[in-house]
């Protein structure tokens, strides 16, 4: 279509919106935001006559590349270190995608702008696309990569594993609670506008460096839909801003959404990019460098800050603190170390780090070796079963962490951990911002203002509680992370597929039982708890016990 | 001598990480093992669809993590009054040492639904891209053939007002009934099928709108805004408009899909499309409009109805709640059949507008009623007495 006819087509489809005359559509979702005075903003327009063929054309390229990769034996050049982490990533991501589809109707009745609704419906079907195209990629990996274990049980794994639970927030945050908090601020303004760059651009680039060019093909195709979604969110945000009574809620939601996205996405994607790669060229960007460019400069400085003049209260302190966490407090390294500590409860294999990796880390993050080097040497030493237990149960100067009740990543920057009694239960939080999210933000009143539509944190949020007192062999069997010989674990702390070098249930059987940190915390007296917290805050870096020399 | 700086690029490495390179436990386990397929072989559609939306009754060990203000998370089964076997069993309770086991998969009957259209991204884009491509070609060919010049001024007006008015039905239901319902059902198979249905409706609304635009450009005196006027104030359309709005007001997602696809579509949608437009257009020299309306008819008859029937059939035949479900479905029929019949009758004046008349309204309505009865008898549901009104 010519540009002129595209413009006319857009104009024409505006005639489709109409206001009800006899019956109101059902109102399933609530919000504490108001749009009474909001001026309507137009999102990017999309006409299905051009949309469907455009998407089909993108599909041709994706599926053509997939056929080509198989014919060209791509898997002969794929790094196992990298593809193992895709067992985690691709078990998580289809759910956030489909949840974004499900989230769209939350906005129909709450944002009174029919012109937006059309864009939201197209986003809905885009997200169906993303979810199924990613499932399909995972299926292809399962069929063609050397080790299908963990891909073949993907969605069961994801649903009962603690890493899945961390990732699941990225989905459930979109579809519940206050409709605007969920489907607009958390999903569109923060998750899509800020964090899809690391998810769908930085990570695919790393995949390509590890011999996998299908992940980039699929995820760049996904990312190409993102600008329309960002435009939907921006139009909604401007409408919300034009009503001053929303400013307090916007400030709250941006704090929560920013911090939660940072905790969850940086934990996962940071680990994949820094610890899942074999590409140790010194001039390739580190996660911290990418984060600085895409999230700090492009999102924070260029997208958020200009909105300040319209009254948007930006969480400058939390954005600076996220950078501080990544750059000074080793957030990504602490998370990767924890995932590797807990390898036995997972469903993928984690490759030990080598001298070449050490050198790269030291180059990119000066001081890295002194903090983490020794532990990774121990990881390597303990990777093949030889009469010892998995590293989590050996003495390697590592204190098993408590979990954050809010973001469910463990409290790994030990000095930041806070304890609070909330809803009658003692809970640990990785940072004050996570305590605030649970104790203050997700409540029916906020700073004295009634917020009856705000959601709740629910569920059995500490994974270890479920297995308190259990033997590790029973835990892993209960979750189903066992291979088809009935005893070899799906997870391994190395990449050697020689069955004699792989861990089995028998190795776990002789380990001491799991203790739930939260159950233990709630059994403490006040003095014990105070002493526990004081000690915990003195631990680290790299999970070292309090008082040890770092 | 000049030296060339070597570009920094990752080097390919031979890893031999392809399937079959070694034998070890699970080395041949190349099927998703967390669900039972409907047929003997797992389909591609199932692989990309089943279990993406989790359920605390089987694998979701820690339960839903975020809830609405009433504390409900995820996809509550009580968002419809209909029940599938297993629905009434409580969610597994978790606590210290509880473990993570739920009920054996699928835990309840909702997970047994499969979309017979097997819709996922590849199929839905292929299908809809084909439709819009074909329609564009038809309209282009008609323009070149000066096909619109044969239309009488009476037919031009009919198309502008009344075929134009139909776009509003599709748009309203597409957004506020179908897209809305894609948040409500308990499995990914339901919600994906429903979202594809939504896109059919929104696409066909836009097909009609853009066709209307073309006609404004091609035909002198074609009033491109007459459809808005007809929808807003022509008494002929107010019955249909009222029932369409009432459909978007339904709280229960099963009732919404059932009322729209089992009652409204045969009694009003097909009445208008197949038994009015498709019958009247050829006699009035119009062979273009039927291709648009025919595409929409195909969406409904061959795709949307095709998934809706098994979706409800499972519930009608449910091993635990068949009677319960049948009772509610029959109540819904008793409520929606009269509403739709009344709305259908308000359309009657349309039958006498064209110069070349279509078959009589009463015959058209009889055909629609027969089609509707046929759908019900396929599903083993009783035809409600209200149909004879
Ligand atoms: Fe997406
Ligand atoms: Fe946290």
Coordinates of N, CA, C and O and ligand atoms in Angstrom, one line a residue, chain A residues 97 127 130 192 222 226 229, ligand 1:
Chain A
X97 N 5.3 -14.5 27.9 CA 4.8 -14.1 26.6 C 3.2 -14.3 26.5 O 2.5 -13.3 26.2
X127 N 1.6 -11.7 21.1 CA 2.1 -12.5 22.2 C 1.8 -14.0 22.1 O 2.6 -14.8 22.5
X130 N 4.6 -15.0 20.0 CA 5.9 -15.1 20.7 C 6.0 -16.4 21.5 O 7.0 -17.1 21.6
X192 N 8.7 -4.4 29.1 CA 8.9 -4.4 27.6 C 9.8 -3.2 27.2 O 10.7 -3.4 26.4
X222 N 10.9 -11.7 17.3 CA 10.0 -11.3 18.4 C 10.2 -9.8 18.8 O 9.2 -9.1 18.9
X226 N 8.0 -5.4 19.2 CA 8.0 -4.8 20.5 C 7.7 -3.3 20.5 O 7.1 -2.7 21.4
X229 N 4.2 -2.4 21.0 CA 3.8 -2.6 22.4 C 4.2 -1.5 23.2 O 3.5 -1.0 24.1
Ligands
LIG1 FE1 6.2 -10.6 23.6

